[in-house]
Amino acid sequence: MSSTRAWYVGAVMALSLALLLVGCGNDDDAGAPALSNTPVPTATGMPTTAATVPTDAGAAEVAPVFFDGTPAGSLPELGVGLAVPGISGTALDGTPFRWTPGTRPAAIVFLAHWCPACQAEVAEMVGWLDGGNRLPEGVEFFGVSTRVNPEQGNYPPSLWLKDAGWSFPVLMDDAADTVATAFGLSGTPFWVFVDSDGMLVDRGSGRIPPGDLVRRFDQLLAGGQG
């Protein structure tokens, strides 16, 4: 491991403890805190065009997902230091979704429509961007809509994100929450960070303020140079 990569991994792990705030547990106890600072495997690449969400509340809110080279149900949990496979499926706007790790660093946020912390995370990010702020260029950023439950509040997720003004691409997880399970989701929002080599470098549940996310992106970019 290069000195630059060693510095980056250490910095990300240290920042995990400082930045990850309380998130939501499962959909049966949406208000329960579920803080996790467990490191995650690295990954690379992802769509760069902002997606829009459908206005039809009856549109499908879950869809099949596929991992490169591995049947979805047999993929072992991805942990820190492991290579992340490519993922394909369907975006919330109904268009094909494809993310190929190993080209640029990436950040992934898993969101549950019924989770108050997720709702606050989305609202804060949208407000921050509306204020004229921008995330650093060079890091691919997308969401995953997971743990979808029509019996819980704020359904459907597509309408929630449209009304909230969320403009980043969002992949639909399947009915079994396969993508969330593969990354070891322990609560929502759940964050995954992948370096430019396609390796998972950090993961954890809880909110990350936009300013702290900017610093995360800067670290990803610095680590990708090592």
Short mmCIF file of C-alpha atoms in Angstrom, two decimals:
data_model
loop_
_atom_site.label_atom_id
_atom_site.label_comp_id
_atom_site.label_asym_id
_atom_site.label_seq_id
_atom_site.Cartn_x
_atom_site.Cartn_y
_atom_site.Cartn_z
CA MET A 1 0.00 0.00 0.00
CA SER A 2 1.39 3.41 -0.99
CA SER A 3 1.92 6.08 1.67
CA THR A 4 -0.80 8.19 0.02
CA ARG A 5 -3.29 5.30 0.10
CA ALA A 6 -2.37 4.48 3.70
CA TRP A 7 -2.96 8.11 4.68
CA TYR A 8 -6.27 8.15 2.86
CA VAL A 9 -7.63 4.97 4.44
CA GLY A 10 -6.58 6.18 7.88
CA ALA A 11 -8.17 9.57 7.35
CA VAL A 12 -11.45 8.08 6.15
CA MET A 13 -11.64 5.71 9.10
CA ALA A 14 -10.99 8.55 11.52
CA LEU A 15 -13.60 10.72 9.84
CA SER A 16 -16.14 7.90 10.13
CA LEU A 17 -16.22 8.34 13.89
CA ALA A 18 -16.66 12.10 13.66
CA LEU A 19 -19.13 12.42 10.78
CA LEU A 20 -21.66 9.60 10.90
CA LEU A 21 -24.68 10.69 12.87
CA VAL A 22 -27.68 8.71 14.09
CA GLY A 23 -29.79 7.06 11.38
CA CYS A 24 -32.84 4.78 11.22
CA GLY A 25 -33.10 1.09 11.98
CA ASN A 26 -35.39 -1.26 10.10
CA ASP A 27 -38.84 -0.34 8.87
CA ASP A 28 -40.46 -1.64 12.04
CA ASP A 29 -38.63 0.87 14.25
CA ALA A 30 -38.03 3.79 11.94
CA GLY A 31 -37.14 6.11 14.79
CA ALA A 32 -34.53 3.88 16.41
CA PRO A 33 -30.88 4.96 16.11
CA ALA A 34 -28.55 2.58 14.27
CA LEU A 35 -25.03 3.98 14.17
CA SER A 36 -22.42 1.91 12.38
CA ASN A 37 -18.84 2.84 11.58
CA THR A 38 -17.86 -0.48 10.02
CA PRO A 39 -15.44 -0.02 7.08
CA VAL A 40 -16.58 -1.07 3.61
CA PRO A 41 -14.95 -2.48 0.46
CA THR A 42 -13.89 -0.16 -2.37
CA ALA A 43 -15.64 0.24 -5.73
CA THR A 44 -15.33 2.25 -8.93
CA GLY A 45 -17.39 3.99 -11.60
CA MET A 46 -21.06 5.00 -11.96
CA PRO A 47 -23.58 7.00 -14.00
CA THR A 48 -22.84 10.70 -14.13
CA THR A 49 -26.10 12.07 -15.52
CA ALA A 50 -28.59 13.29 -12.96
CA ALA A 51 -31.80 11.29 -12.99
CA THR A 52 -35.35 12.48 -12.63
CA VAL A 53 -37.97 10.51 -10.75
CA PRO A 54 -41.33 9.53 -12.25
CA THR A 55 -44.48 11.48 -11.45
CA ASP A 56 -46.61 8.32 -11.65
CA ALA A 57 -47.03 7.16 -8.06
CA GLY A 58 -48.11 3.78 -9.40
CA ALA A 59 -44.77 3.13 -11.07
CA ALA A 60 -42.73 0.18 -9.86
CA GLU A 61 -40.69 1.05 -6.77
CA VAL A 62 -38.51 -2.10 -6.74
CA ALA A 63 -36.77 -3.89 -9.60
CA PRO A 64 -34.30 -6.73 -10.22
CA VAL A 65 -30.62 -5.96 -9.69
CA PHE A 66 -27.55 -7.71 -11.05
CA PHE A 67 -23.92 -7.91 -9.98
CA ASP A 68 -21.20 -8.50 -12.57
CA GLY A 69 -20.03 -12.11 -12.57
CA THR A 70 -22.05 -13.15 -9.51
CA PRO A 71 -25.68 -14.27 -9.06
CA ALA A 72 -27.37 -11.61 -6.92
CA GLY A 73 -28.32 -14.03 -4.16
CA SER A 74 -24.86 -15.57 -3.77
CA LEU A 75 -22.71 -12.44 -3.42
CA PRO A 76 -20.87 -12.44 -0.08
CA GLU A 77 -21.11 -9.30 2.05
CA LEU A 78 -18.79 -6.62 0.75
CA GLY A 79 -16.42 -5.29 3.38
CA VAL A 80 -13.66 -2.73 3.59
CA GLY A 81 -10.72 -3.62 1.39
CA LEU A 82 -12.75 -5.80 -0.99
CA ALA A 83 -13.31 -5.18 -4.68
CA VAL A 84 -16.85 -4.09 -5.54
CA PRO A 85 -18.52 -5.63 -8.60
CA GLY A 86 -20.40 -3.64 -11.18
CA ILE A 87 -24.12 -3.20 -10.58
CA SER A 88 -26.94 -2.92 -13.08
CA GLY A 89 -30.67 -2.54 -12.71
CA THR A 90 -33.32 0.14 -13.09
CA ALA A 91 -33.26 3.76 -11.95
CA LEU A 92 -36.26 5.34 -10.22
CA ASP A 93 -37.11 7.13 -13.46
CA GLY A 94 -37.49 3.73 -15.17
CA THR A 95 -34.34 3.98 -17.27
CA PRO A 96 -31.58 1.35 -17.30
CA PHE A 97 -28.96 1.87 -14.59
CA ARG A 98 -25.36 0.73 -14.85
CA TRP A 99 -22.40 1.40 -12.55
CA THR A 100 -18.93 0.07 -13.32
CA PRO A 101 -16.36 0.47 -10.52
CA GLY A 102 -12.69 1.14 -11.21
CA THR A 103 -12.76 4.35 -13.18
CA ARG A 104 -13.43 7.06 -10.61
CA PRO A 105 -14.06 7.13 -6.86
CA ALA A 106 -17.71 6.81 -5.89
CA ALA A 107 -20.07 7.56 -3.03
CA ILE A 108 -23.36 5.70 -2.58
CA VAL A 109 -26.14 6.63 -0.17
CA PHE A 110 -28.87 4.10 0.69
CA LEU A 111 -32.21 5.75 1.47
CA ALA A 112 -35.47 4.41 2.91
CA HIS A 113 -38.61 6.46 2.21
CA TRP A 114 -40.04 5.95 5.72
CA CYS A 115 -36.83 6.93 7.55
CA PRO A 116 -36.91 10.42 9.15
CA ALA A 117 -33.11 10.64 9.06
CA CYS A 118 -33.15 9.90 5.31
CA GLN A 119 -35.80 12.55 4.76
CA ALA A 120 -33.69 15.05 6.70
CA GLU A 121 -30.54 14.02 4.80
CA VAL A 122 -32.20 14.58 1.44
CA ALA A 123 -33.76 17.90 2.49
CA GLU A 124 -30.44 19.20 3.83
CA MET A 125 -28.51 18.23 0.70
CA VAL A 126 -31.10 19.74 -1.63
CA GLY A 127 -31.19 22.96 0.41
CA TRP A 128 -27.40 23.14 0.45
CA LEU A 129 -27.23 22.75 -3.33
CA ASP A 130 -30.04 25.27 -3.84
CA GLY A 131 -27.90 27.70 -1.87
CA GLY A 132 -25.32 27.68 -4.67
CA ASN A 133 -22.99 25.05 -3.21
CA ARG A 134 -21.53 22.20 -5.21
CA LEU A 135 -19.94 18.83 -4.50
CA PRO A 136 -16.37 18.37 -5.82
CA GLU A 137 -16.19 17.07 -9.38
CA GLY A 138 -14.63 13.71 -10.11
CA VAL A 139 -16.57 11.56 -7.63
CA GLU A 140 -19.56 9.60 -8.88
CA PHE A 141 -22.51 9.96 -6.54
CA PHE A 142 -25.76 8.02 -6.62
CA GLY A 143 -28.46 6.77 -4.30
CA VAL A 144 -30.12 3.41 -3.75
CA SER A 145 -33.78 3.29 -2.76
CA THR A 146 -34.09 0.29 -0.45
CA ARG A 147 -36.28 -1.27 2.26
CA VAL A 148 -39.35 -0.14 0.36
CA ASN A 149 -42.58 -0.82 2.25
CA PRO A 150 -45.96 0.43 0.98
CA GLU A 151 -47.35 0.07 4.51
CA GLN A 152 -44.91 2.64 5.87
CA GLY A 153 -45.12 6.42 5.58
CA ASN A 154 -43.83 8.67 2.83
CA TYR A 155 -44.54 6.07 0.14
CA PRO A 156 -43.72 5.91 -2.76
CA PRO A 157 -40.01 6.79 -2.71
CA SER A 158 -40.11 8.04 -6.31
CA LEU A 159 -42.68 10.70 -5.46
CA TRP A 160 -40.86 11.63 -2.24
CA LEU A 161 -37.56 12.24 -4.04
CA LYS A 162 -39.25 14.12 -6.88
CA ASP A 163 -41.07 16.43 -4.49
CA ALA A 164 -37.87 16.91 -2.47
CA GLY A 165 -35.95 18.04 -5.55
CA TRP A 166 -33.34 15.26 -5.43
CA SER A 167 -31.41 15.32 -8.73
CA PHE A 168 -28.84 12.54 -8.35
CA PRO A 169 -29.32 9.11 -9.96
CA VAL A 170 -31.15 6.58 -7.78
CA LEU A 171 -31.04 2.81 -8.29
CA MET A 172 -34.07 0.77 -7.22
CA ASP A 173 -33.15 -2.13 -4.95
CA ASP A 174 -35.15 -5.32 -5.42
CA ALA A 175 -37.89 -6.62 -3.12
CA ALA A 176 -35.32 -8.64 -1.15
CA ASP A 177 -33.07 -5.58 -0.56
CA THR A 178 -30.25 -7.42 -2.30
CA VAL A 179 -27.98 -4.42 -2.84
CA ALA A 180 -28.41 -3.22 0.73
CA THR A 181 -27.66 -6.70 2.07
CA ALA A 182 -24.57 -7.06 -0.11
CA PHE A 183 -23.07 -3.89 1.34
CA GLY A 184 -23.96 -4.83 4.93
CA LEU A 185 -26.55 -2.12 5.51
CA SER A 186 -27.16 -1.70 9.24
CA GLY A 187 -29.41 1.37 9.22
CA THR A 188 -30.38 4.27 6.99
CA PRO A 189 -29.11 6.50 5.59
CA PHE A 190 -26.22 4.17 4.86
CA TRP A 191 -23.08 5.42 3.11
CA VAL A 192 -20.57 3.50 1.02
CA PHE A 193 -17.31 4.96 -0.31
CA VAL A 194 -15.32 3.31 -3.10
CA ASP A 195 -11.92 4.39 -4.41
CA SER A 196 -10.81 4.76 -8.02
CA ASP A 197 -9.45 1.21 -8.03
CA GLY A 198 -12.91 -0.15 -7.29
CA MET A 199 -12.13 -1.05 -3.69
CA LEU A 200 -14.53 -0.40 -0.84
CA VAL A 201 -12.82 1.91 1.65
CA ASP A 202 -15.55 2.84 4.14
CA ARG A 203 -19.19 2.29 5.02
CA GLY A 204 -21.56 3.18 7.83
CA SER A 205 -25.05 4.30 8.75
CA GLY A 206 -26.02 7.81 9.81
CA ARG A 207 -26.31 11.30 8.40
CA ILE A 208 -23.36 13.19 6.91
CA PRO A 209 -23.75 16.97 6.62
CA PRO A 210 -22.97 18.39 3.14
CA GLY A 211 -19.82 20.15 4.32
CA ASP A 212 -18.47 16.91 5.75
CA LEU A 213 -19.42 15.09 2.56
CA VAL A 214 -17.33 17.59 0.61
CA ARG A 215 -14.34 16.64 2.77
CA ARG A 216 -15.10 12.96 2.14
CA PHE A 217 -15.11 13.61 -1.60
CA ASP A 218 -11.81 15.48 -1.35
CA GLN A 219 -10.28 12.52 0.49
CA LEU A 220 -11.55 10.10 -2.14
CA LEU A 221 -9.98 12.22 -4.85
CA ALA A 222 -6.69 12.48 -2.97
CA GLY A 223 -6.63 8.75 -2.29
CA GLY A 224 -7.27 7.99 -5.93
CA GLN A 225 -4.00 9.70 -6.82
CA GLY A 226 -1.91 7.28 -4.77
#
